[in-house]
PDB file of C-alpha atoms and ligand atoms in Angstrom:
ATOM      1  CA  UNK A   6      47.020  43.551  59.505  1.00  0.00           C
ATOM      2  CA  UNK A   7      47.672  40.147  57.944  1.00  0.00           C
ATOM      3  CA  UNK A   8      46.132  39.541  54.540  1.00  0.00           C
ATOM      4  CA  UNK A   9      44.758  36.073  53.796  1.00  0.00           C
ATOM      5  CA  UNK A  10      45.493  35.737  50.084  1.00  0.00           C
ATOM      6  CA  UNK A  11      42.686  33.696  48.565  1.00  0.00           C
ATOM      7  CA  UNK A  12      43.887  34.233  45.027  1.00  0.00           C
ATOM      8  CA  UNK A  13      47.358  32.799  45.674  1.00  0.00           C
ATOM      9  CA  UNK A  14      45.865  29.922  47.683  1.00  0.00           C
ATOM     10  CA  UNK A  15      43.385  29.173  44.894  1.00  0.00           C
ATOM     11  CA  UNK A  16      46.207  29.018  42.345  1.00  0.00           C
ATOM     12  CA  UNK A  17      48.189  26.718  44.652  1.00  0.00           C
ATOM     13  CA  UNK A  18      45.168  24.372  44.891  1.00  0.00           C
ATOM     14  CA  UNK A  19      44.611  24.508  41.117  1.00  0.00           C
ATOM     15  CA  UNK A  20      48.276  23.536  40.642  1.00  0.00           C
ATOM     16  CA  UNK A  21      47.752  20.572  42.983  1.00  0.00           C
ATOM     17  CA  UNK A  22      44.640  19.597  41.020  1.00  0.00           C
ATOM     18  CA  UNK A  23      46.597  19.815  37.765  1.00  0.00           C
ATOM     19  CA  UNK A  24      49.118  17.314  39.150  1.00  0.00           C
ATOM     20  CA  UNK A  25      46.282  15.013  40.243  1.00  0.00           C
ATOM     21  CA  UNK A  26      44.727  15.238  36.762  1.00  0.00           C
ATOM     22  CA  UNK A  27      48.086  14.443  35.099  1.00  0.00           C
ATOM     23  CA  UNK A  28      48.296  11.445  37.405  1.00  0.00           C
ATOM     24  CA  UNK A  29      44.848  10.273  36.299  1.00  0.00           C
ATOM     25  CA  UNK A  30      45.831  10.619  32.641  1.00  0.00           C
ATOM     26  CA  UNK A  31      49.006   8.555  33.266  1.00  0.00           C
ATOM     27  CA  UNK A  32      46.774   5.843  34.759  1.00  0.00           C
ATOM     28  CA  UNK A  33      44.659   5.857  31.602  1.00  0.00           C
ATOM     29  CA  UNK A  34      41.723   7.613  33.275  1.00  0.00           C
ATOM     30  CA  UNK A  35      39.749  10.436  31.710  1.00  0.00           C
ATOM     31  CA  UNK A  36      40.008  14.114  32.531  1.00  0.00           C
ATOM     32  CA  UNK A  37      37.499  15.323  35.135  1.00  0.00           C
ATOM     33  CA  UNK A  38      34.616  17.047  33.353  1.00  0.00           C
ATOM     34  CA  UNK A  39      32.606  19.913  34.867  1.00  0.00           C
ATOM     35  CA  UNK A  40      29.514  21.368  33.215  1.00  0.00           C
ATOM     36  CA  UNK A  41      27.704  24.587  34.089  1.00  0.00           C
ATOM     37  CA  UNK A  42      24.219  25.701  33.141  1.00  0.00           C
ATOM     38  CA  UNK A  43      23.611  29.428  32.998  1.00  0.00           C
ATOM     39  CA  UNK A  44      20.216  30.970  32.307  1.00  0.00           C
ATOM     40  CA  UNK A  45      19.924  34.571  31.119  1.00  0.00           C
ATOM     41  CA  UNK A  46      22.312  37.459  30.838  1.00  0.00           C
ATOM     42  CA  UNK A  47      23.120  38.400  34.460  1.00  0.00           C
ATOM     43  CA  UNK A  48      26.598  39.935  33.906  1.00  0.00           C
ATOM     44  CA  UNK A  49      27.964  38.954  37.337  1.00  0.00           C
ATOM     45  CA  UNK A  50      26.814  35.327  36.906  1.00  0.00           C
ATOM     46  CA  UNK A  51      28.323  35.245  33.405  1.00  0.00           C
ATOM     47  CA  UNK A  52      31.624  36.499  34.816  1.00  0.00           C
ATOM     48  CA  UNK A  53      31.617  33.900  37.632  1.00  0.00           C
ATOM     49  CA  UNK A  54      30.859  31.050  35.244  1.00  0.00           C
ATOM     50  CA  UNK A  55      33.576  32.333  32.899  1.00  0.00           C
ATOM     51  CA  UNK A  56      36.085  32.151  35.774  1.00  0.00           C
ATOM     52  CA  UNK A  57      34.997  28.572  36.523  1.00  0.00           C
ATOM     53  CA  UNK A  58      35.490  27.506  32.891  1.00  0.00           C
ATOM     54  CA  UNK A  59      38.898  29.212  32.775  1.00  0.00           C
ATOM     55  CA  UNK A  60      39.969  27.437  35.958  1.00  0.00           C
ATOM     56  CA  UNK A  61      38.967  24.113  34.355  1.00  0.00           C
ATOM     57  CA  UNK A  62      41.281  24.853  31.419  1.00  0.00           C
ATOM     58  CA  UNK A  63      44.092  25.800  33.801  1.00  0.00           C
ATOM     59  CA  UNK A  64      43.813  22.619  35.865  1.00  0.00           C
ATOM     60  CA  UNK A  65      43.390  20.320  32.851  1.00  0.00           C
ATOM     61  CA  UNK A  66      39.678  19.615  33.375  1.00  0.00           C
ATOM     62  CA  UNK A  67      37.205  19.341  30.541  1.00  0.00           C
ATOM     63  CA  UNK A  68      34.333  21.795  30.745  1.00  0.00           C
ATOM     64  CA  UNK A  69      30.968  22.293  29.086  1.00  0.00           C
ATOM     65  CA  UNK A  70      28.912  25.469  29.270  1.00  0.00           C
ATOM     66  CA  UNK A  71      25.171  25.214  28.634  1.00  0.00           C
ATOM     67  CA  UNK A  72      23.807  28.687  27.929  1.00  0.00           C
ATOM     68  CA  UNK A  73      20.041  29.135  27.987  1.00  0.00           C
ATOM     69  CA  UNK A  74      17.928  32.232  27.283  1.00  0.00           C
ATOM     70  CA  UNK A  75      16.309  34.293  30.058  1.00  0.00           C
ATOM     71  CA  UNK A  76      12.826  33.068  29.091  1.00  0.00           C
ATOM     72  CA  UNK A  77      13.704  29.357  29.509  1.00  0.00           C
ATOM     73  CA  UNK A  78      10.830  27.485  31.174  1.00  0.00           C
ATOM     74  CA  UNK A  79      11.110  25.262  34.251  1.00  0.00           C
ATOM     75  CA  UNK A  80      10.433  22.241  32.036  1.00  0.00           C
ATOM     76  CA  UNK A  81      13.133  23.140  29.514  1.00  0.00           C
ATOM     77  CA  UNK A  82      15.662  23.723  32.280  1.00  0.00           C
ATOM     78  CA  UNK A  83      14.740  20.446  33.980  1.00  0.00           C
ATOM     79  CA  UNK A  84      15.262  18.709  30.625  1.00  0.00           C
ATOM     80  CA  UNK A  85      18.807  20.169  30.423  1.00  0.00           C
ATOM     81  CA  UNK A  86      19.534  19.030  33.988  1.00  0.00           C
ATOM     82  CA  UNK A  87      18.287  15.534  33.127  1.00  0.00           C
ATOM     83  CA  UNK A  88      20.545  15.453  30.059  1.00  0.00           C
ATOM     84  CA  UNK A  89      23.582  16.231  32.226  1.00  0.00           C
ATOM     85  CA  UNK A  90      22.447  13.693  34.856  1.00  0.00           C
ATOM     86  CA  UNK A  91      22.409  11.033  32.120  1.00  0.00           C
ATOM     87  CA  UNK A  92      25.599  12.101  30.322  1.00  0.00           C
ATOM     88  CA  UNK A  93      28.257   9.694  31.599  1.00  0.00           C
ATOM     89  CA  UNK A  94      31.127  11.855  30.268  1.00  0.00           C
ATOM     90  CA  UNK A  95      30.188  14.595  32.766  1.00  0.00           C
ATOM     91  CA  UNK A  96      31.386  14.006  36.331  1.00  0.00           C
ATOM     92  CA  UNK A  97      29.743  16.988  37.969  1.00  0.00           C
ATOM     93  CA  UNK A  98      27.736  20.067  37.094  1.00  0.00           C
ATOM     94  CA  UNK A  99      26.276  23.222  38.533  1.00  0.00           C
ATOM     95  CA  UNK A 100      23.265  25.385  37.813  1.00  0.00           C
ATOM     96  CA  UNK A 101      24.508  28.942  38.280  1.00  0.00           C
ATOM     97  CA  UNK A 102      22.385  30.963  40.713  1.00  0.00           C
ATOM     98  CA  UNK A 103      20.456  33.185  40.830  1.00  0.00           C
ATOM     99  CA  UNK A 104      17.980  31.826  38.292  1.00  0.00           C
ATOM    100  CA  UNK A 105      15.357  34.139  36.712  1.00  0.00           C
ATOM    101  CA  UNK A 106      12.405  34.867  39.031  1.00  0.00           C
ATOM    102  CA  UNK A 107       9.906  32.799  37.020  1.00  0.00           C
ATOM    103  CA  UNK A 108      11.904  29.611  37.684  1.00  0.00           C
ATOM    104  CA  UNK A 109      11.463  27.578  40.871  1.00  0.00           C
ATOM    105  CA  UNK A 110      15.173  27.337  41.731  1.00  0.00           C
ATOM    106  CA  UNK A 111      14.705  24.841  44.566  1.00  0.00           C
ATOM    107  CA  UNK A 112      12.774  22.462  42.289  1.00  0.00           C
ATOM    108  CA  UNK A 113      15.590  22.674  39.726  1.00  0.00           C
ATOM    109  CA  UNK A 114      18.304  21.977  42.308  1.00  0.00           C
ATOM    110  CA  UNK A 115      16.335  18.942  43.467  1.00  0.00           C
ATOM    111  CA  UNK A 116      16.537  17.501  39.922  1.00  0.00           C
ATOM    112  CA  UNK A 117      20.336  17.389  40.017  1.00  0.00           C
ATOM    113  CA  UNK A 118      21.679  13.866  40.570  1.00  0.00           C
ATOM    114  CA  UNK A 119      23.291  14.089  44.068  1.00  0.00           C
ATOM    115  CA  UNK A 120      26.459  12.227  42.947  1.00  0.00           C
ATOM    116  CA  UNK A 121      27.010  14.948  40.301  1.00  0.00           C
ATOM    117  CA  UNK A 122      25.957  17.836  42.580  1.00  0.00           C
ATOM    118  CA  UNK A 123      29.423  19.377  42.978  1.00  0.00           C
ATOM    119  CA  UNK A 124      27.855  22.588  44.359  1.00  0.00           C
ATOM    120  CA  UNK A 125      26.451  20.558  47.265  1.00  0.00           C
ATOM    121  CA  UNK A 126      23.045  22.252  46.942  1.00  0.00           C
ATOM    122  CA  UNK A 127      20.830  19.142  46.618  1.00  0.00           C
ATOM    123  CA  UNK A 128      18.903  18.306  49.827  1.00  0.00           C
ATOM    124  CA  UNK A 129      20.667  14.912  49.952  1.00  0.00           C
ATOM    125  CA  UNK A 130      24.070  16.603  50.154  1.00  0.00           C
ATOM    126  CA  UNK A 131      22.810  19.346  52.495  1.00  0.00           C
ATOM    127  CA  UNK A 132      21.278  16.667  54.742  1.00  0.00           C
ATOM    128  CA  UNK A 133      24.439  14.565  54.749  1.00  0.00           C
ATOM    129  CA  UNK A 134      26.493  17.649  55.632  1.00  0.00           C
ATOM    130  CA  UNK A 135      24.222  18.328  58.594  1.00  0.00           C
ATOM    131  CA  UNK A 136      24.704  14.719  59.778  1.00  0.00           C
ATOM    132  CA  UNK A 137      28.483  14.850  59.329  1.00  0.00           C
ATOM    133  CA  UNK A 138      28.371  12.217  56.559  1.00  0.00           C
ATOM    134  CA  UNK A 139      30.657  12.246  53.493  1.00  0.00           C
ATOM    135  CA  UNK A 140      29.123  14.485  50.823  1.00  0.00           C
ATOM    136  CA  UNK A 141      29.794  17.370  48.485  1.00  0.00           C
ATOM    137  CA  UNK A 142      29.970  20.453  50.698  1.00  0.00           C
ATOM    138  CA  UNK A 143      29.229  23.852  49.120  1.00  0.00           C
ATOM    139  CA  UNK A 144      32.359  25.400  47.648  1.00  0.00           C
ATOM    140  CA  UNK A 145      32.344  28.787  49.393  1.00  0.00           C
ATOM    141  CA  UNK A 146      32.315  27.545  53.020  1.00  0.00           C
ATOM    142  CA  UNK A 147      34.712  24.713  52.044  1.00  0.00           C
ATOM    143  CA  UNK A 148      37.064  27.323  50.608  1.00  0.00           C
ATOM    144  CA  UNK A 149      36.939  29.263  53.881  1.00  0.00           C
ATOM    145  CA  UNK A 150      37.799  26.117  55.862  1.00  0.00           C
ATOM    146  CA  UNK A 151      40.697  25.511  53.454  1.00  0.00           C
ATOM    147  CA  UNK A 152      41.989  29.061  53.966  1.00  0.00           C
ATOM    148  CA  UNK A 153      41.867  28.667  57.768  1.00  0.00           C
ATOM    149  CA  UNK A 154      43.765  25.363  57.403  1.00  0.00           C
ATOM    150  CA  UNK A 155      46.435  26.640  55.038  1.00  0.00           C
ATOM    151  CA  UNK A 156      47.041  29.781  57.105  1.00  0.00           C
ATOM    152  CA  UNK A 157      47.432  27.681  60.263  1.00  0.00           C
ATOM    153  CA  UNK A 158      44.621  29.493  62.061  1.00  0.00           C
ATOM    154  CA  UNK A 159      43.667  27.797  65.317  1.00  0.00           C
ATOM    155  CA  UNK A 160      39.916  27.175  65.431  1.00  0.00           C
ATOM    156  CA  UNK A 161      39.423  24.718  68.313  1.00  0.00           C
ATOM    157  CA  UNK A 162      37.326  26.239  71.080  1.00  0.00           C
ATOM    158  CA  UNK A 163      37.191  29.599  69.310  1.00  0.00           C
ATOM    159  CA  UNK A 164      34.050  31.673  68.939  1.00  0.00           C
ATOM    160  CA  UNK A 165      33.068  31.877  65.269  1.00  0.00           C
ATOM    161  CA  UNK A 166      30.361  34.392  64.424  1.00  0.00           C
ATOM    162  CA  UNK A 167      28.645  33.989  61.081  1.00  0.00           C
ATOM    163  CA  UNK A 168      26.651  36.849  59.594  1.00  0.00           C
ATOM    164  CA  UNK A 169      24.072  35.365  57.237  1.00  0.00           C
ATOM    165  CA  UNK A 170      22.013  32.174  57.187  1.00  0.00           C
ATOM    166  CA  UNK A 171      21.873  31.347  53.475  1.00  0.00           C
ATOM    167  CA  UNK A 172      21.851  27.763  52.219  1.00  0.00           C
ATOM    168  CA  UNK A 173      24.942  28.541  50.122  1.00  0.00           C
ATOM    169  CA  UNK A 174      27.180  30.073  52.805  1.00  0.00           C
ATOM    170  CA  UNK A 175      25.843  30.796  56.319  1.00  0.00           C
ATOM    171  CA  UNK A 176      24.147  27.483  57.078  1.00  0.00           C
ATOM    172  CA  UNK A 177      26.862  25.119  55.732  1.00  0.00           C
ATOM    173  CA  UNK A 178      29.556  27.368  57.278  1.00  0.00           C
ATOM    174  CA  UNK A 179      27.905  26.901  60.686  1.00  0.00           C
ATOM    175  CA  UNK A 180      27.954  23.129  60.221  1.00  0.00           C
ATOM    176  CA  UNK A 181      31.563  22.956  59.002  1.00  0.00           C
ATOM    177  CA  UNK A 182      32.996  25.096  61.806  1.00  0.00           C
ATOM    178  CA  UNK A 183      31.062  23.388  64.589  1.00  0.00           C
ATOM    179  CA  UNK A 184      31.919  19.801  63.596  1.00  0.00           C
ATOM    180  CA  UNK A 185      34.538  17.770  65.425  1.00  0.00           C
ATOM    181  CA  UNK A 186      37.381  18.332  62.971  1.00  0.00           C
ATOM    182  CA  UNK A 187      40.383  20.523  62.349  1.00  0.00           C
ATOM    183  CA  UNK A 188      39.577  23.192  61.253  1.00  0.00           C
ATOM    184  CA  UNK A 189      36.399  22.987  63.276  1.00  0.00           C
ATOM    185  CA  UNK A 190      35.432  22.566  66.934  1.00  0.00           C
ATOM    186  CA  UNK A 191      34.337  26.202  67.071  1.00  0.00           C
ATOM    187  CA  UNK A 192      31.516  27.537  69.182  1.00  0.00           C
ATOM    188  CA  UNK A 193      29.379  29.060  66.459  1.00  0.00           C
ATOM    189  CA  UNK A 194      26.889  31.896  66.636  1.00  0.00           C
ATOM    190  CA  UNK A 195      24.836  32.404  63.503  1.00  0.00           C
ATOM    191  CA  UNK A 196      23.447  35.914  63.129  1.00  0.00           C
ATOM    192  CA  UNK A 197      20.832  37.209  60.702  1.00  0.00           C
ATOM    193  CA  UNK A 198      18.624  40.183  59.939  1.00  0.00           C
ATOM    194  CA  UNK A 199      16.623  39.804  63.175  1.00  0.00           C
ATOM    195  CA  UNK A 200      19.602  39.374  65.506  1.00  0.00           C
ATOM    196  CA  UNK A 201      19.616  41.843  68.399  1.00  0.00           C
ATOM    197  CA  UNK A 202      22.747  43.535  69.768  1.00  0.00           C
ATOM    198  CA  UNK A 203      24.706  42.394  66.737  1.00  0.00           C
ATOM    199  CA  UNK A 204      27.831  44.454  67.456  1.00  0.00           C
ATOM    200  CA  UNK A 205      28.100  42.962  70.972  1.00  0.00           C
ATOM    201  CA  UNK A 206      28.147  39.505  69.389  1.00  0.00           C
ATOM    202  CA  UNK A 207      30.587  40.340  66.586  1.00  0.00           C
ATOM    203  CA  UNK A 208      32.960  41.985  69.088  1.00  0.00           C
ATOM    204  CA  UNK A 209      33.269  38.634  70.853  1.00  0.00           C
ATOM    205  CA  UNK A 210      34.170  36.786  67.629  1.00  0.00           C
ATOM    206  CA  UNK A 211      37.607  35.218  67.290  1.00  0.00           C
ATOM    207  CA  UNK A 212      36.572  34.363  63.737  1.00  0.00           C
ATOM    208  CA  UNK A 213      34.038  36.618  62.026  1.00  0.00           C
ATOM    209  CA  UNK A 214      32.516  35.524  58.731  1.00  0.00           C
ATOM    210  CA  UNK A 215      30.505  38.183  56.902  1.00  0.00           C
ATOM    211  CA  UNK A 216      28.108  36.844  54.270  1.00  0.00           C
ATOM    212  CA  UNK A 217      25.225  39.302  54.182  1.00  0.00           C
ATOM    213  CA  UNK A 218      25.709  41.097  50.877  1.00  0.00           C
ATOM    214  CA  UNK A 219      25.785  44.650  52.277  1.00  0.00           C
ATOM    215  CA  UNK A 220      28.777  46.758  51.333  1.00  0.00           C
ATOM    216  CA  UNK A 221      30.923  47.852  54.302  1.00  0.00           C
ATOM    217  CA  UNK A 222      28.344  46.627  56.858  1.00  0.00           C
ATOM    218  CA  UNK A 223      31.034  45.459  59.305  1.00  0.00           C
ATOM    219  CA  UNK A 224      32.864  48.474  60.732  1.00  0.00           C
ATOM    220  CA  UNK A 225      36.016  48.527  62.913  1.00  0.00           C
ATOM    221  CA  UNK A 226      34.001  49.052  66.138  1.00  0.00           C
ATOM    222  CA  UNK A 227      32.397  45.620  65.534  1.00  0.00           C
ATOM    223  CA  UNK A 228      35.712  43.755  65.419  1.00  0.00           C
ATOM    224  CA  UNK A 229      37.735  42.240  68.251  1.00  0.00           C
ATOM    225  CA  UNK A 230      41.476  43.002  68.284  1.00  0.00           C
ATOM    226  CA  UNK A 231      43.405  40.161  66.636  1.00  0.00           C
ATOM    227  CA  UNK A 232      40.315  38.494  65.142  1.00  0.00           C
ATOM    228  CA  UNK A 233      40.216  36.608  61.854  1.00  0.00           C
ATOM    229  CA  UNK A 234      37.809  38.323  59.449  1.00  0.00           C
ATOM    230  CA  UNK A 235      36.502  36.407  56.451  1.00  0.00           C
ATOM    231  CA  UNK A 236      34.661  38.636  53.986  1.00  0.00           C
ATOM    232  CA  UNK A 237      32.312  36.716  51.686  1.00  0.00           C
ATOM    233  CA  UNK A 238      30.566  39.820  50.314  1.00  0.00           C
ATOM    234  CA  UNK A 239      30.806  40.725  46.642  1.00  0.00           C
ATOM    235  CA  UNK A 240      29.027  44.068  46.331  1.00  0.00           C
ATOM    236  CA  UNK A 241      29.214  46.490  43.436  1.00  0.00           C
ATOM    237  CA  UNK A 242      29.517  50.126  44.534  1.00  0.00           C
ATOM    238  CA  UNK A 243      29.931  53.379  42.637  1.00  0.00           C
ATOM    239  CA  UNK A 244      33.502  54.539  42.125  1.00  0.00           C
ATOM    240  CA  UNK A 245      33.972  57.570  39.888  1.00  0.00           C
ATOM    241  CA  UNK A 246      37.736  56.952  39.772  1.00  0.00           C
ATOM    242  CA  UNK A 247      37.163  53.745  37.755  1.00  0.00           C
ATOM    243  CA  UNK A 248      36.585  53.745  34.032  1.00  0.00           C
ATOM    244  CA  UNK A 249      33.514  51.555  34.566  1.00  0.00           C
ATOM    245  CA  UNK A 250      32.211  53.930  37.261  1.00  0.00           C
ATOM    246  CA  UNK A 251      32.001  51.089  39.809  1.00  0.00           C
ATOM    247  CA  UNK A 252      34.031  48.473  41.638  1.00  0.00           C
ATOM    248  CA  UNK A 253      33.546  45.374  43.785  1.00  0.00           C
ATOM    249  CA  UNK A 254      33.824  45.548  47.529  1.00  0.00           C
ATOM    250  CA  UNK A 255      33.116  43.320  50.521  1.00  0.00           C
ATOM    251  CA  UNK A 256      30.767  43.305  53.508  1.00  0.00           C
ATOM    252  CA  UNK A 257      33.623  44.597  55.678  1.00  0.00           C
ATOM    253  CA  UNK A 258      34.751  48.240  55.677  1.00  0.00           C
ATOM    254  CA  UNK A 259      38.370  47.142  55.312  1.00  0.00           C
ATOM    255  CA  UNK A 260      39.416  50.664  54.284  1.00  0.00           C
ATOM    256  CA  UNK A 261      38.454  51.902  57.771  1.00  0.00           C
ATOM    257  CA  UNK A 262      40.549  49.299  59.605  1.00  0.00           C
ATOM    258  CA  UNK A 263      43.861  50.583  60.933  1.00  0.00           C
ATOM    259  CA  UNK A 264      46.949  49.074  59.250  1.00  0.00           C
ATOM    260  CA  UNK A 265      48.321  48.399  62.732  1.00  0.00           C
ATOM    261  CA  UNK A 266      45.318  46.214  63.659  1.00  0.00           C
ATOM    262  CA  UNK A 267      46.782  42.816  64.465  1.00  0.00           C
ATOM    263  CA  UNK A 268      44.199  40.480  62.957  1.00  0.00           C
ATOM    264  CA  UNK A 269      43.813  38.510  59.718  1.00  0.00           C
ATOM    265  CA  UNK A 270      41.472  39.512  56.902  1.00  0.00           C
ATOM    266  CA  UNK A 271      40.476  38.308  53.439  1.00  0.00           C
ATOM    267  CA  UNK A 272      40.375  41.084  50.805  1.00  0.00           C
ATOM    268  CA  UNK A 273      37.624  41.599  48.209  1.00  0.00           C
ATOM    269  CA  UNK A 274      38.397  40.858  45.468  1.00  0.00           C
ATOM    270  CA  UNK A 275      41.101  38.217  45.902  1.00  0.00           C
ATOM    271  CA  UNK A 276      39.887  36.510  49.071  1.00  0.00           C
ATOM    272  CA  UNK A 277      37.023  34.036  49.282  1.00  0.00           C
ATOM    273  CA  UNK A 278      35.894  34.337  45.623  1.00  0.00           C
ATOM    274  CA  UNK A 279      38.843  32.537  44.004  1.00  0.00           C
ATOM    275  CA  UNK A 280      38.687  29.835  46.684  1.00  0.00           C
ATOM    276  CA  UNK A 281      35.102  28.983  45.710  1.00  0.00           C
ATOM    277  CA  UNK A 282      36.329  28.111  42.221  1.00  0.00           C
ATOM    278  CA  UNK A 283      39.222  25.975  43.488  1.00  0.00           C
ATOM    279  CA  UNK A 284      36.904  23.993  45.782  1.00  0.00           C
ATOM    280  CA  UNK A 285      34.354  23.455  43.001  1.00  0.00           C
ATOM    281  CA  UNK A 286      37.127  21.869  40.934  1.00  0.00           C
ATOM    282  CA  UNK A 287      38.205  19.800  43.935  1.00  0.00           C
ATOM    283  CA  UNK A 288      34.647  18.459  44.273  1.00  0.00           C
ATOM    284  CA  UNK A 289      34.601  17.685  40.542  1.00  0.00           C
ATOM    285  CA  UNK A 290      37.858  15.717  40.763  1.00  0.00           C
ATOM    286  CA  UNK A 291      36.321  13.781  43.653  1.00  0.00           C
ATOM    287  CA  UNK A 292      33.180  13.114  41.588  1.00  0.00           C
ATOM    288  CA  UNK A 293      35.396  11.819  38.748  1.00  0.00           C
ATOM    289  CA  UNK A 294      37.079   9.424  41.188  1.00  0.00           C
ATOM    290  CA  UNK A 295      33.765   7.818  42.147  1.00  0.00           C
TER     291      UNK A 295
HETATM  292  N1  LIG B  29      25.830  31.873  42.844  1.00  0.00           N
HETATM  293  C1  LIG B  29      26.591  32.416  43.820  1.00  0.00           C
HETATM  294  N2  LIG B  29      27.417  31.489  44.332  1.00  0.00           N
HETATM  295  C2  LIG B  29      27.177  30.344  43.674  1.00  0.00           C
HETATM  296  C3  LIG B  29      27.728  29.033  43.761  1.00  0.00           C
HETATM  297  O1  LIG B  29      28.623  28.717  44.568  1.00  0.00           O
HETATM  298  N3  LIG B  29      27.210  28.130  42.895  1.00  0.00           N
HETATM  299  C4  LIG B  29      26.225  28.434  42.013  1.00  0.00           C
HETATM  300  N4  LIG B  29      25.775  27.463  41.226  1.00  0.00           N
HETATM  301  N5  LIG B  29      25.690  29.629  41.913  1.00  0.00           N
HETATM  302  C5  LIG B  29      26.175  30.584  42.743  1.00  0.00           C
END
């Protein structure tokens, strides 16, 4: 079993970004500046945003965190988005998802100025991605493409099977892997909750991307020998052996896969998650260059 080390790759990218930032400073340009809006107290979201801010510090980016209470109204949140849209010192920003249920998340994302939309969630960026035009692509699928590239994984003509059709991962992943590029040129099958004979499809995958949010959903009988397995899941499960009583695990039952299995796999944690952060910073540096 070959481990695809997302954490090490993320640090390598952050080191490259640091050099690019130093270069900008030498040229008399400003540091790239990323802002994040977080609404409420969701502990997982707080942790993710904290990691993003820390990565900014590491790579020499400026960062701003806008923390709003759970009961924030749509109007108040839109006003914060507008402030960031109009703040010329900020190159890019994100609104951390999920938002509280009373907020219309799609309406909020549509208020983000597309040139500052480093998450790539605005319909203008999503539309451009679908047309193969230059745009900000969402960080998680971009990070997966980067991992495939840096690990020298051949994708041309391969069958990529994507589990999940979300706007954040499944849909943009389908677009990125099917485009005429390297990595890319895959034949892509997108599967979802209504897909029939799922295991027959996953067993034919040269590249299997699991982004469904169900712990250990993908079992060894669903995997082709020698496949590349990308696990996007971040699921919290009970674990009495941990002080906290729980731990994070992926959508793939990696613990059931034989050590002698010849394929590649991303671990959870330490696989796709850290790459998302690196690619968000990469998008922000690009936004600063515009
Ligand atoms: N929630 C889960 N993933 C993401 C992401 O990539 N960006 C934002 N803004 N929220 C998320």
